[in-house]
C-alpha cells in the first residue's frame, strides 16, 4: 500500500482549477449513453470512478470516443436499446454512484439481465435503498442478502410510483427518476431534505418533462432524450481539500477558478466561512435552479477559526466534505459538532469511524456521536502522526491537508486511493506550495 508524507508547509498561493466534477461526469456519460444522438462532453473527469462509468456504457453498447483534453464523445444507444448486451457483468469498481444510478436504466429493459459488482469496498455498500423503490415500480432485482452487491437486474416493464426517500440521497433519487423515464405513467420522488440536484438539471437539459414542487420531483415516461453537449464544471468536493488547506495554513491565499457553485453542493464553503475562513465567491443562492450548472470563482485565505455546529438540514449540501469540517474543527477554538450525518457510515468507508480514529491518531480531541461527531480545539495546530486512508480517497486527501497544517507532519497510508476522484491531487498541492 502506498505511503506518502506531508510535512508542515509554507503558505499556499496562486490560481487553481479543480478537476472536473465527478457527480456530473457520471451523469453526462449515463445520459449520453441513453440519448439517441451523439453527445459531446467537455472536461470529463479522468479518474478511476468515472472510467468505470465509461467502461460500463461501452459494455452496454454505447460508443465512447476520447478526443483528448477531457473531451469525450458518447454515441448513445437510446433509452430502450442495450438488450444485445444481456447476460453481461458490469464492473462498477469503487463507484457508489454508478452502482446506484445504472440499475434505474437497466431495470426497465424487459428481457435483459445484467449483474453489477465492484471492489471490496463496493461490496459493503447498501443497495436495498434502490432495490426497494425499483421493486415498487415492478423491477426484478436480486442482491446478496437482499441488500448488498453483487446485484442482478432482470429487466421488466415498469410502472410509475410515488416514493418517499427515507434518507437524503441524490443517488437513490436519481435512480428512481431514471427508472421513471421508462415507467408507464408518472413517477414521483419525495425527498426528506434537498440533496444534490445534478440529475434534475440534466433531465431539464435533456428536454425530459419533469416537475419540482418543493421536495416533490416527478418525471413522466419518455421515448427519447435530447441532450446537447455537456460542459462539466470543476468539482467543489475536490476543491474543498484545497480550500481547507488554504484556510488552515497561515498566510495562504488561493483563487479557485471554474468551480461548480451549485448551492446543493456548496454547504462546506458556507460552513468554512462561518468558522472564520475567508471564502469569497458567488455561490448560487439556496433554492435556485437553472438547467445549466452554475460555475465561478472562489477567493480563499487563511484566518483564525472558531468552532461551529452543523445542523441536520445542512448535511446533504456538505455530505462529502463533512470530514473536512472535522479537520477545521480540530484547529478551531471551541467545540465543533456535526449532527444528522449517519449517512457517512455508508460511504467509501465508515467515514465517521475513519475521521474520528484518523484525527484522534493525529492528536485531535474528537469523538463519534450516534449521528456524527464532536471535536474540540484550542486554536493550535494538530500534532501529526500517521493516518490510515482505509481505501477511501477523501480520507487520504484529508490526511495530506492535515499534514501541511500540522506541527510534526502526517504520513498517509494508502495515498493512492486519491486517484478514485482526484489523480492530480498531490501535484496540484505541490504547485500551490510553489
Ligand atoms: C452522489 C451522491 C452522494 C455523494 C456521492 C455522490 C451523487 O451520495 O456522497 O459522493 O453523485 O449522486 P448519496 O446519494 O448516497 O448521499
Coordinates of C-alpha atoms and ligand atoms in Angstrom, one line a residue:
X1 CA 0.0 0.0 0.0
X2 CA 1.4 3.4 -0.9
X3 CA 2.6 5.7 1.9
X4 CA 3.1 9.5 1.5
X5 CA 4.4 12.1 3.9
X6 CA 3.0 15.6 4.1
X7 CA 5.2 17.9 6.2
X8 CA 4.3 21.3 7.7
X9 CA 4.4 23.8 4.8
X10 CA 4.6 27.4 4.0
X11 CA 1.5 29.2 2.6
X12 CA -0.4 28.0 -0.4
X13 CA -0.7 30.7 -3.1
X14 CA -1.9 31.3 -6.6
X15 CA -4.6 30.3 -9.0
X16 CA -6.0 26.8 -9.1
X17 CA -8.6 24.9 -11.2
X18 CA -10.2 21.8 -9.6
X19 CA -10.6 18.6 -11.5
X20 CA -13.9 18.1 -13.3
X21 CA -16.9 17.3 -11.2
X22 CA -17.3 13.5 -10.5
X23 CA -21.1 13.5 -10.0
X24 CA -21.8 15.5 -13.2
X25 CA -19.3 13.4 -15.2
X26 CA -21.1 10.2 -14.2
X27 CA -24.4 11.7 -15.2
X28 CA -23.1 13.1 -18.5
X29 CA -21.8 9.6 -19.5
X30 CA -25.0 7.8 -18.5
X31 CA -27.4 10.3 -20.1
X32 CA -25.2 10.4 -23.2
X33 CA -25.5 6.6 -23.4
X34 CA -29.3 6.9 -23.1
X35 CA -29.5 9.6 -25.8
X36 CA -30.3 8.9 -29.4
X37 CA -27.9 11.5 -30.9
X38 CA -24.1 11.7 -30.0
X39 CA -23.3 13.9 -27.0
X40 CA -20.0 15.7 -26.7
X41 CA -18.9 16.0 -23.1
X42 CA -16.1 18.5 -22.3
X43 CA -14.0 18.5 -19.2
X44 CA -15.0 14.9 -18.4
X45 CA -13.2 13.7 -15.2
X46 CA -10.3 11.3 -15.9
X47 CA -10.3 9.3 -12.6
X48 CA -10.9 5.7 -11.6
X49 CA -14.6 6.2 -10.7
X50 CA -15.6 7.9 -13.9
X51 CA -13.5 5.5 -16.0
X52 CA -15.7 2.7 -14.6
X53 CA -18.8 4.6 -16.0
X54 CA -17.3 4.9 -19.4
X55 CA -16.4 1.2 -19.4
X56 CA -19.9 0.3 -18.3
X57 CA -21.6 2.3 -21.0
X58 CA -19.2 0.8 -23.6
X59 CA -20.2 -2.7 -22.4
X60 CA -23.8 -1.6 -22.8
X61 CA -23.2 -0.9 -26.5
X62 CA -22.6 2.9 -26.4
X63 CA -19.7 4.3 -28.3
X64 CA -17.0 6.2 -26.4
X65 CA -14.5 8.3 -28.3
X66 CA -11.9 10.1 -26.2
X67 CA -10.7 13.1 -28.1
X68 CA -8.1 14.4 -25.6
X69 CA -8.1 17.2 -23.0
X70 CA -11.1 15.8 -21.3
X71 CA -13.4 15.8 -24.4
X72 CA -15.4 12.6 -24.8
X73 CA -18.0 11.9 -27.5
X74 CA -20.6 9.4 -26.3
X75 CA -22.7 7.7 -29.0
X76 CA -25.7 6.6 -27.1
X77 CA -27.9 3.6 -27.7
X78 CA -31.2 5.3 -26.8
X79 CA -33.3 4.7 -23.8
X80 CA -34.5 1.3 -24.8
X81 CA -31.6 -0.3 -26.5
X82 CA -28.9 -2.2 -24.5
X83 CA -30.6 -5.6 -24.9
X84 CA -27.9 -7.2 -27.0
X85 CA -25.5 -6.9 -24.1
X86 CA -27.8 -9.1 -21.8
X87 CA -26.0 -11.5 -19.5
X88 CA -23.2 -9.0 -19.1
X89 CA -21.2 -8.4 -15.9
X90 CA -20.7 -4.8 -15.2
X91 CA -17.7 -3.8 -13.0
X92 CA -18.5 -0.6 -11.1
X93 CA -15.1 -0.6 -9.5
X94 CA -15.3 1.7 -6.4
X95 CA -18.2 3.8 -7.7
X96 CA -21.3 4.0 -5.5
X97 CA -22.9 6.5 -7.9
X98 CA -22.6 4.1 -10.8
X99 CA -23.8 1.2 -8.6
X100 CA -26.9 3.2 -7.7
X101 CA -27.8 5.0 -10.9
X102 CA -27.2 2.4 -13.6
X103 CA -29.9 -0.1 -12.3
X104 CA -32.5 2.6 -12.8
X105 CA -31.9 2.4 -16.5
X106 CA -31.4 -1.4 -16.7
X107 CA -34.5 -2.3 -14.6
X108 CA -36.7 -1.0 -17.4
X109 CA -35.3 -3.2 -20.2
X110 CA -37.7 -6.2 -20.5
X111 CA -35.8 -9.3 -21.4
X112 CA -32.4 -8.1 -20.4
X113 CA -30.2 -9.2 -17.5
X114 CA -27.1 -7.7 -16.0
X115 CA -25.0 -8.2 -12.9
X116 CA -23.3 -5.3 -11.2
X117 CA -20.3 -5.9 -9.0
X118 CA -17.2 -4.0 -7.8
X119 CA -14.3 -3.9 -5.5
X120 CA -14.2 -5.0 -1.8
X121 CA -15.5 -1.6 -0.6
X122 CA -18.4 -1.6 -3.0
X123 CA -19.5 -5.0 -1.7
X124 CA -20.1 -3.3 1.6
X125 CA -22.3 -0.5 0.2
X126 CA -26.1 -0.9 0.7
X127 CA -28.2 -1.4 -2.4
X128 CA -31.5 -2.1 -0.7
X129 CA -32.1 1.6 -0.8
X130 CA -32.5 1.3 -4.6
X131 CA -34.0 -2.2 -4.7
X132 CA -37.0 -1.2 -2.6
X133 CA -38.2 1.7 -4.8
X134 CA -37.4 -0.1 -8.0
X135 CA -39.4 -3.2 -7.0
X136 CA -42.3 -0.9 -6.1
X137 CA -42.1 0.1 -9.8
X138 CA -42.2 -3.5 -11.0
X139 CA -38.5 -4.2 -11.2
X140 CA -37.0 -7.6 -10.6
X141 CA -33.7 -7.4 -8.8
X142 CA -31.6 -9.9 -6.7
X143 CA -29.0 -8.7 -4.3
X144 CA -26.7 -10.6 -1.9
X145 CA -28.7 -10.9 1.3
X146 CA -31.2 -8.7 -0.4
X147 CA -29.1 -5.6 0.4
X148 CA -25.5 -5.8 -0.9
X149 CA -23.7 -6.2 -4.2
X150 CA -23.4 -8.2 -6.4
X151 CA -26.7 -7.1 -7.8
X152 CA -28.5 -8.8 -10.7
X153 CA -31.1 -6.7 -12.6
X154 CA -33.7 -8.7 -14.7
X155 CA -35.2 -6.0 -16.9
X156 CA -39.0 -5.8 -16.9
X157 CA -41.8 -3.4 -17.7
X158 CA -42.0 -0.7 -15.1
X159 CA -44.9 1.4 -13.9
X160 CA -44.8 4.8 -12.2
X161 CA -44.9 5.0 -8.4
X162 CA -44.6 7.6 -5.6
X163 CA -41.7 7.0 -3.3
X164 CA -40.7 8.9 -0.2
X165 CA -37.0 8.8 0.4
X166 CA -36.2 7.6 3.9
X167 CA -32.8 9.3 3.7
X168 CA -31.3 12.3 1.8
X169 CA -29.7 10.6 -1.1
X170 CA -29.1 12.0 -4.5
X171 CA -28.1 8.6 -5.8
X172 CA -31.4 7.0 -4.8
X173 CA -33.4 10.0 -6.1
X174 CA -31.5 9.8 -9.4
X175 CA -32.0 6.0 -9.7
X176 CA -35.8 6.4 -9.3
X177 CA -36.0 9.4 -11.7
X178 CA -34.1 7.5 -14.4
X179 CA -36.3 4.4 -14.0
X180 CA -39.3 6.9 -14.1
X181 CA -38.3 7.8 -17.7
X182 CA -39.0 4.2 -18.7
X183 CA -42.1 3.6 -16.5
X184 CA -45.6 3.8 -17.6
X185 CA -47.4 6.8 -16.1
X186 CA -45.8 9.2 -13.7
X187 CA -43.1 8.6 -11.1
X188 CA -42.7 10.9 -8.1
X189 CA -39.8 11.1 -5.6
X190 CA -40.4 12.9 -2.3
X191 CA -37.1 14.0 -0.7
X192 CA -36.8 14.4 3.1
X193 CA -34.1 17.1 2.5
X194 CA -32.8 18.6 -0.7
X195 CA -29.9 16.6 -2.0
X196 CA -27.6 17.5 -4.9
X197 CA -29.8 18.2 -8.0
X198 CA -27.5 17.4 -10.9
X199 CA -29.9 14.8 -12.2
X200 CA -32.8 17.2 -12.3
X201 CA -30.6 19.7 -14.2
X202 CA -29.5 17.2 -16.8
X203 CA -33.1 16.0 -17.1
X204 CA -34.1 19.6 -17.9
X205 CA -31.3 19.9 -20.4
X206 CA -32.4 16.6 -22.0
X207 CA -35.9 18.0 -22.5
X208 CA -37.5 15.4 -20.3
X209 CA -40.7 16.7 -18.8
X210 CA -40.3 16.8 -15.1
X211 CA -41.7 18.9 -12.3
X212 CA -40.3 20.1 -9.0
X213 CA -42.6 21.3 -6.3
X214 CA -40.7 21.8 -3.0
X215 CA -39.4 18.4 -2.1
X216 CA -41.5 16.5 -4.7
X217 CA -40.0 15.7 -8.1
X218 CA -42.0 14.0 -10.8
X219 CA -41.0 12.6 -14.1
X220 CA -43.1 11.2 -17.0
X221 CA -42.3 8.3 -19.4
X222 CA -40.4 9.5 -22.5
X223 CA -39.3 7.9 -25.7
X224 CA -36.0 9.7 -26.1
X225 CA -33.6 12.1 -24.6
X226 CA -32.4 15.1 -26.5
X227 CA -29.2 16.2 -24.8
X228 CA -26.9 18.8 -26.3
X229 CA -23.3 19.0 -25.3
X230 CA -22.4 18.9 -21.6
X231 CA -19.6 21.1 -20.2
X232 CA -18.6 19.7 -16.8
X233 CA -17.6 22.3 -14.2
X234 CA -14.8 21.9 -11.6
X235 CA -15.7 19.7 -8.7
X236 CA -16.4 21.7 -5.5
X237 CA -15.9 18.5 -3.4
X238 CA -12.3 18.2 -4.8
X239 CA -11.7 21.9 -4.5
X240 CA -12.8 21.6 -0.8
X241 CA -9.4 20.0 0.1
X242 CA -7.5 22.9 -1.3
X243 CA -9.9 25.4 0.3
X244 CA -9.4 23.6 3.6
X245 CA -5.6 23.7 3.2
X246 CA -5.7 27.4 2.4
X247 CA -8.0 28.0 5.4
X248 CA -5.6 26.2 7.7
X249 CA -2.1 27.1 6.6
X250 CA -1.2 30.6 7.8
X251 CA -0.5 33.2 5.1
X252 CA -2.3 31.2 2.3
X253 CA -4.4 32.8 -0.4
X254 CA -5.8 30.8 -3.3
X255 CA -8.1 31.7 -6.2
X256 CA -10.2 28.8 -7.3
X257 CA -11.3 29.0 -10.9
X258 CA -14.0 27.2 -12.9
X259 CA -15.6 25.7 -9.8
X260 CA -19.1 24.4 -9.7
X261 CA -21.1 26.6 -7.4
X262 CA -24.4 24.7 -7.4
X263 CA -26.0 25.5 -4.0
X264 CA -26.8 21.9 -3.3
X265 CA -23.1 21.2 -3.3
X266 CA -21.6 24.2 -1.6
X267 CA -22.5 23.7 2.1
X268 CA -18.9 23.2 3.1
X269 CA -17.9 26.6 1.7
X270 CA -20.7 28.2 3.8
X271 CA -19.6 26.3 6.9
X272 CA -15.9 27.2 6.5
X273 CA -16.9 30.8 6.0
X274 CA -18.9 30.7 9.3
X275 CA -15.8 29.2 11.0
X276 CA -13.9 32.3 10.0
X277 CA -12.1 31.2 6.9
X278 CA -12.1 33.8 4.1
X279 CA -14.2 32.2 1.3
X280 CA -15.4 34.8 -1.1
X281 CA -17.4 33.9 -4.3
X282 CA -20.8 34.0 -5.9
X283 CA -22.2 30.8 -4.5
X284 CA -25.6 30.1 -6.1
X285 CA -28.5 31.2 -3.8
X286 CA -30.2 28.4 -1.9
X287 CA -33.3 27.3 -3.7
X288 CA -32.2 28.5 -7.1
X289 CA -32.5 26.2 -10.1
X290 CA -31.3 26.6 -13.7
X291 CA -30.8 23.8 -16.2
X292 CA -27.2 24.9 -16.6
X293 CA -24.8 24.2 -13.7
X294 CA -23.5 27.5 -12.2
X295 CA -19.7 28.0 -12.4
X296 CA -17.5 30.6 -10.9
X297 CA -14.5 31.7 -8.8
X298 CA -13.7 31.4 -5.1
X299 CA -11.2 33.5 -3.3
X300 CA -9.9 31.8 -0.2
X301 CA -7.5 32.9 2.5
X302 CA -6.3 31.7 5.9
X303 CA -7.8 33.2 9.1
X304 CA -8.1 32.0 12.7
X305 CA -11.0 29.6 13.0
X306 CA -13.9 29.3 15.5
X307 CA -16.0 26.2 16.2
X308 CA -19.4 25.8 14.8
X309 CA -22.5 23.5 14.9
X310 CA -23.7 21.8 11.7
X311 CA -27.4 21.1 11.8
X312 CA -29.0 18.1 10.1
X313 CA -30.6 20.4 7.4
X314 CA -27.1 21.4 6.3
X315 CA -25.8 17.9 5.9
X316 CA -26.8 17.0 2.3
X317 CA -25.1 20.0 0.7
X318 CA -21.9 19.2 2.5
X319 CA -22.1 15.4 2.7
X320 CA -18.8 14.6 1.1
X321 CA -17.0 17.4 2.9
X322 CA -18.1 16.8 6.5
X323 CA -14.8 15.1 7.3
X324 CA -13.1 18.3 6.4
X325 CA -15.4 20.2 8.9
X326 CA -13.9 17.8 11.5
X327 CA -10.4 18.8 10.4
X328 CA -11.2 22.5 10.5
X329 CA -12.8 21.9 13.9
X330 CA -9.6 20.3 15.2
X331 CA -7.8 23.6 14.5
X332 CA -10.6 25.9 15.7
X333 CA -11.2 27.4 19.0
X334 CA -14.1 25.6 20.8
X335 CA -16.3 22.6 20.1
X336 CA -17.4 21.8 16.6
X337 CA -20.4 19.4 16.4
X338 CA -21.9 17.7 13.3
X339 CA -25.4 16.2 13.7
X340 CA -27.7 14.2 11.4
X341 CA -24.8 12.7 9.4
X342 CA -25.4 9.0 9.9
X343 CA -25.2 8.5 6.1
X344 CA -21.5 9.0 6.5
X345 CA -21.3 5.4 7.8
X346 CA -22.3 4.2 4.3
X347 CA -19.7 5.9 2.2
X348 CA -16.5 4.5 0.6
X349 CA -15.5 3.8 4.3
X350 CA -17.5 4.3 7.5
X351 CA -16.4 8.0 7.4
X352 CA -17.5 8.7 11.0
X353 CA -15.1 6.0 12.3
X354 CA -12.4 6.8 9.7
X355 CA -12.3 10.5 10.6
X356 CA -12.6 10.1 14.3
X357 CA -9.9 7.4 14.6
X358 CA -7.8 9.1 12.0
X359 CA -7.8 12.6 13.6
X360 CA -7.5 11.1 17.1
X361 CA -4.3 9.4 16.0
X362 CA -3.0 12.8 14.9
X363 CA -3.7 14.3 18.3
X364 CA -7.2 15.7 17.9
X365 CA -9.7 15.6 20.8
X366 CA -12.6 14.1 18.8
X367 CA -15.4 11.6 19.5
X368 CA -18.1 9.9 17.5
X369 CA -21.7 10.5 18.3
X370 CA -24.7 8.4 17.1
X371 CA -25.2 10.6 14.1
X372 CA -21.9 12.5 13.6
X373 CA -19.0 13.7 15.7
X374 CA -17.8 16.4 18.1
X375 CA -14.3 17.8 18.0
X376 CA -12.7 20.3 20.4
X377 CA -9.8 22.6 19.6
X378 CA -8.0 25.5 21.2
X379 CA -6.9 27.1 18.0
X380 CA -3.4 25.5 17.9
X381 CA -2.3 23.0 15.2
X382 CA -2.7 19.3 15.3
X383 CA 0.4 17.3 16.4
X384 CA 0.6 14.9 13.4
X385 CA 1.4 11.2 13.0
X386 CA 0.1 8.5 10.8
X387 CA -3.4 8.2 9.3
X388 CA -4.9 5.2 7.5
X389 CA -7.0 6.2 4.5
X390 CA -8.9 2.9 4.7
X391 CA -9.1 2.8 0.9
X392 CA -11.1 6.0 1.0
X393 CA -10.0 8.8 -1.4
X394 CA -11.4 11.5 0.7
X395 CA -9.8 10.3 3.9
X396 CA -6.4 10.1 2.1
X397 CA -6.7 13.7 0.9
X398 CA -7.8 14.9 4.3
X399 CA -4.7 13.3 5.8
X400 CA -2.5 15.2 3.3
X401 CA -4.1 18.5 4.2
X402 CA -3.8 17.7 7.9
X403 CA -0.1 17.1 7.4
X404 CA 0.6 20.5 5.8
X405 CA -1.1 22.3 8.6
X406 CA 0.2 20.1 11.4
X407 CA 3.2 20.6 13.8
X408 CA 5.1 17.4 13.0
X409 CA 3.7 16.2 9.6
X410 CA 1.5 13.4 8.7
X411 CA 2.1 10.1 6.9
X412 CA -0.9 8.9 4.9
X413 CA -1.2 5.1 4.5
X414 CA -3.0 4.4 1.2
X415 CA -2.5 7.8 -0.5
X416 CA -3.0 6.0 -3.9
X417 CA -6.8 5.9 -3.3
X418 CA -6.9 9.7 -4.1
X419 CA -6.9 8.5 -7.8
X420 CA -10.6 7.5 -7.3
X421 CA -11.7 11.1 -7.7
X422 CA -8.6 13.3 -7.9
X423 CA -5.5 11.7 -9.5
X424 CA -3.5 15.0 -9.7
X425 CA -4.2 16.0 -6.1
X426 CA -0.6 15.8 -4.8
X427 CA 0.7 17.6 -7.9
X428 CA -1.9 20.4 -7.6
X429 CA -1.0 20.8 -4.0
X430 CA 2.7 21.0 -4.8
X431 CA 2.1 23.6 -7.4
X432 CA 0.2 25.8 -4.9
X433 CA 3.0 25.4 -2.4
X434 CA 5.5 26.7 -5.1
Ligands
LIG1 C1 -23.5 11.4 -5.1 C2 -24.4 11.5 -4.0 C3 -23.9 11.4 -2.6 C4 -22.4 11.5 -2.5 C5 -21.7 10.8 -3.5 C6 -22.1 11.2 -4.9 C7 -24.1 11.5 -6.4 O1 -24.2 10.1 -2.2 O2 -22.0 11.2 -1.2 O3 -20.3 11.0 -3.4 O4 -23.3 11.7 -7.4 O5 -25.3 11.4 -6.6 P1 -25.7 9.7 -1.6 O6 -26.7 9.9 -2.6 O7 -25.7 8.3 -1.1 O8 -25.8 10.7 -0.4

